Coordinates of C-alpha atoms and ligand atoms in Angstrom, one line a residue:
X14 CA 105.2 75.8 98.6
X15 CA 105.1 77.7 95.3
X16 CA 102.8 80.6 95.3
X17 CA 104.3 84.1 95.5
X18 CA 103.4 87.8 94.9
X19 CA 105.8 90.6 94.3
X20 CA 104.5 94.1 95.1
X21 CA 106.6 97.1 94.3
X22 CA 106.7 100.8 93.7
X23 CA 109.3 102.4 91.4
X24 CA 109.6 106.0 90.5
X25 CA 112.7 105.9 88.3
X26 CA 113.0 102.2 87.5
X27 CA 115.6 100.9 89.9
X28 CA 113.2 99.0 92.2
X29 CA 111.4 97.6 89.2
X30 CA 114.7 96.1 88.0
X31 CA 115.3 94.5 91.4
X32 CA 111.7 93.2 91.5
X33 CA 112.1 91.6 88.1
X34 CA 115.4 90.0 89.2
X35 CA 113.6 88.6 92.2
X36 CA 110.8 87.3 89.9
X37 CA 113.4 85.5 87.7
X38 CA 115.1 84.0 90.8
X39 CA 111.9 82.8 92.4
X40 CA 110.8 81.2 89.2
X41 CA 114.2 79.5 88.8
X42 CA 113.7 78.2 92.3
X43 CA 110.3 76.6 91.3
X44 CA 107.8 79.2 92.4
X45 CA 104.8 80.6 90.6
X46 CA 105.2 84.4 90.7
X47 CA 102.6 87.2 90.2
X48 CA 104.2 90.7 90.0
X49 CA 102.3 93.9 90.5
X50 CA 102.8 97.6 91.1
X51 CA 101.5 98.6 94.5
X52 CA 98.6 100.7 93.1
X53 CA 97.2 97.5 91.4
X54 CA 97.0 95.5 94.6
X55 CA 95.5 97.8 97.3
X56 CA 92.8 95.2 97.9
X57 CA 94.7 92.0 97.3
X58 CA 94.5 89.3 100.0
X59 CA 98.1 88.8 101.1
X60 CA 97.2 85.6 102.9
X61 CA 96.5 83.9 99.6
X62 CA 100.3 83.6 99.0
X63 CA 103.0 81.5 100.6
X64 CA 105.5 84.3 99.9
X65 CA 104.9 88.1 99.5
X66 CA 107.9 90.3 98.4
X67 CA 107.4 94.0 99.0
X68 CA 109.8 96.5 97.5
X69 CA 110.2 100.3 97.7
X70 CA 112.7 103.0 97.0
X71 CA 113.7 105.6 99.6
X72 CA 112.3 109.0 98.7
X73 CA 113.3 111.9 100.9
X74 CA 114.2 109.4 103.7
X75 CA 110.8 107.8 103.6
X76 CA 108.8 105.3 101.6
X77 CA 106.8 106.9 98.8
X78 CA 103.1 107.9 99.6
X79 CA 101.7 104.9 97.7
X80 CA 103.6 102.5 100.0
X81 CA 102.3 104.4 103.1
X82 CA 98.8 104.2 101.6
X83 CA 99.1 100.5 101.0
X84 CA 100.4 99.8 104.5
X85 CA 97.9 102.1 106.3
X86 CA 94.9 100.7 104.4
X87 CA 95.8 97.1 104.8
X88 CA 96.8 97.4 108.4
X89 CA 93.4 98.8 109.1
X90 CA 91.7 96.2 107.1
X91 CA 93.5 93.2 108.7
X92 CA 93.0 94.7 112.2
X93 CA 89.2 94.8 111.6
X94 CA 89.4 91.2 110.2
X95 CA 91.1 90.1 113.5
X96 CA 94.3 89.1 111.7
X97 CA 96.5 91.3 114.0
X98 CA 97.1 89.8 117.5
X99 CA 99.2 90.9 120.5
X100 CA 102.8 89.5 120.2
X101 CA 102.1 88.8 116.5
X102 CA 102.4 85.0 116.5
X103 CA 103.9 83.6 113.3
X104 CA 101.5 81.9 110.9
X105 CA 102.8 78.7 109.3
X106 CA 103.8 79.0 105.7
X107 CA 103.2 82.7 105.4
X108 CA 106.5 84.3 104.4
X109 CA 107.7 87.7 103.3
X110 CA 110.7 89.4 101.9
X111 CA 111.2 93.2 101.9
X112 CA 113.5 95.0 99.6
X113 CA 114.5 98.6 99.4
X114 CA 116.6 100.5 96.8
X115 CA 118.4 103.7 97.8
X116 CA 121.3 106.0 96.9
X117 CA 122.4 107.0 100.4
X118 CA 124.0 110.3 99.2
X119 CA 124.3 111.7 102.7
X120 CA 124.6 109.0 105.2
X121 CA 124.7 105.7 103.2
X122 CA 122.5 102.8 104.3
X123 CA 121.2 104.7 107.3
X124 CA 118.9 106.5 104.9
X125 CA 117.3 103.2 103.9
X126 CA 117.2 101.2 107.1
X127 CA 114.1 103.0 108.5
X128 CA 112.2 102.3 105.3
X129 CA 113.2 98.6 105.3
X130 CA 112.2 98.3 109.0
X131 CA 108.9 100.0 108.4
X132 CA 108.1 97.6 105.5
X133 CA 109.2 94.7 107.6
X134 CA 107.1 95.5 110.7
X135 CA 103.9 95.6 108.6
X136 CA 104.4 91.9 107.7
X137 CA 105.4 91.0 111.2
X138 CA 102.2 92.5 112.5
X139 CA 100.3 90.1 110.2
X140 CA 102.3 87.1 111.5
X141 CA 104.4 86.6 108.4
X142 CA 107.8 85.2 108.8
X143 CA 110.1 87.9 107.2
X144 CA 112.9 85.9 105.5
X145 CA 114.9 88.9 104.4
X146 CA 115.4 92.6 104.3
X147 CA 117.4 93.4 101.2
X148 CA 119.0 96.8 100.5
X149 CA 120.1 97.5 97.0
X150 CA 122.0 100.5 95.8
X151 CA 120.4 102.5 93.0
X152 CA 121.6 105.4 90.9
X153 CA 120.0 108.7 92.0
X154 CA 118.4 109.5 88.6
X155 CA 118.2 113.3 88.1
X156 CA 120.9 114.2 90.6
X157 CA 124.4 113.6 89.2
X158 CA 126.2 114.7 92.3
X159 CA 124.1 112.4 94.4
X160 CA 125.2 109.5 92.2
X161 CA 128.9 110.4 92.1
X162 CA 129.9 112.3 95.2
X163 CA 127.7 110.8 97.8
X164 CA 128.6 108.5 100.7
X165 CA 128.6 105.4 98.4
X166 CA 130.8 106.9 95.7
X167 CA 130.0 106.4 92.0
X168 CA 126.8 104.5 91.9
X169 CA 125.8 105.4 88.3
X170 CA 124.3 102.4 86.5
X171 CA 123.3 100.6 89.7
X172 CA 121.7 98.3 90.2
X173 CA 124.0 96.9 87.5
X174 CA 124.0 93.5 85.9
X175 CA 126.2 92.0 88.6
X176 CA 123.9 93.4 91.4
X177 CA 120.9 91.9 89.6
X178 CA 122.5 88.5 89.1
X179 CA 123.2 88.4 92.8
X180 CA 119.6 89.3 93.6
X181 CA 118.4 86.6 91.3
X182 CA 120.6 84.0 92.9
X183 CA 119.5 85.0 96.4
X184 CA 115.9 84.8 95.3
X185 CA 116.4 81.4 93.9
X186 CA 118.0 80.2 97.1
X187 CA 115.1 81.7 99.1
X188 CA 112.5 79.9 96.9
X189 CA 114.4 76.6 97.4
X190 CA 114.6 77.1 101.2
X191 CA 110.8 77.5 101.7
Ligands
LIG29 C1 112.8 112.5 94.6 C2 113.9 111.5 95.1 C3 114.2 111.5 96.4 C4 115.2 110.6 96.9 N1 115.5 110.7 98.2 C5 116.5 109.8 98.7 C6 116.8 109.8 100.1 O1 116.3 110.5 100.9 N2 117.8 108.9 100.5 C7 118.3 108.0 99.6 O2 119.1 107.2 100.1 N3 118.0 108.0 98.3 C8 117.1 108.8 97.8 N4 116.7 108.8 96.5 C9 117.3 107.9 95.6 C10 116.4 106.7 95.4 O3 116.1 106.0 96.6 C11 117.1 105.6 94.5 O4 117.5 106.2 93.3 C12 116.2 104.5 94.3 O5 116.9 103.4 93.8 C13 115.1 104.9 93.3 O6 114.2 103.8 93.1 P1 113.2 103.8 91.9 O7 114.1 104.0 90.6 O8 112.6 102.5 91.9 O9 112.3 104.9 92.1 C14 115.8 109.7 96.0 C15 115.4 109.7 94.7 C16 114.5 110.6 94.2 C17 114.1 110.6 92.7

């Protein structure tokens, strides 16, 4: 199994850094990787890939409009193609990874969990086996207090090189496990 697609949205660059670290890790693990921003893949057939990675920041407690748009549009399309079935049985060799970056200034990871769960359930509807739900801390660019006095403390510079090395390692392990 070696064919993967990474789809992401990034407003201030954090999610893009994580997406690129995942790309490096998957490639080290032996996969072919295509990486695209969400607006470039509205019509892509997700079933053409063994692994789809899907990443989003948390903006005002929610996924950004482009991610909503992608999910709404594709849910509708796959429903009309009869790809969505009651109980969502898993399809062999269709895997997903969802990842989410957030700053958690007010209530920590609880600001990100609804976004991660929302991304996850989209793939579960399609019968993908969701292998992971990764939450990465990212600096709140443009709001200093949110990056220094929030629930997660001083998060300036995150995701930092150590965070990204770990992401890369986990992605490599994921690729090797498939
Ligand atoms: C306009 C805006 C709203 C945000 N709202 C939240 C939020 O509600 N909760 C949270 O945890 N982080 C919030 N953040 C922080 C981002 O989720 C975090 O910085 C994320 O890593 C940004 O990813 P990006 O650089 O890929 O856009 C917000 C950031 C911006 C710019």
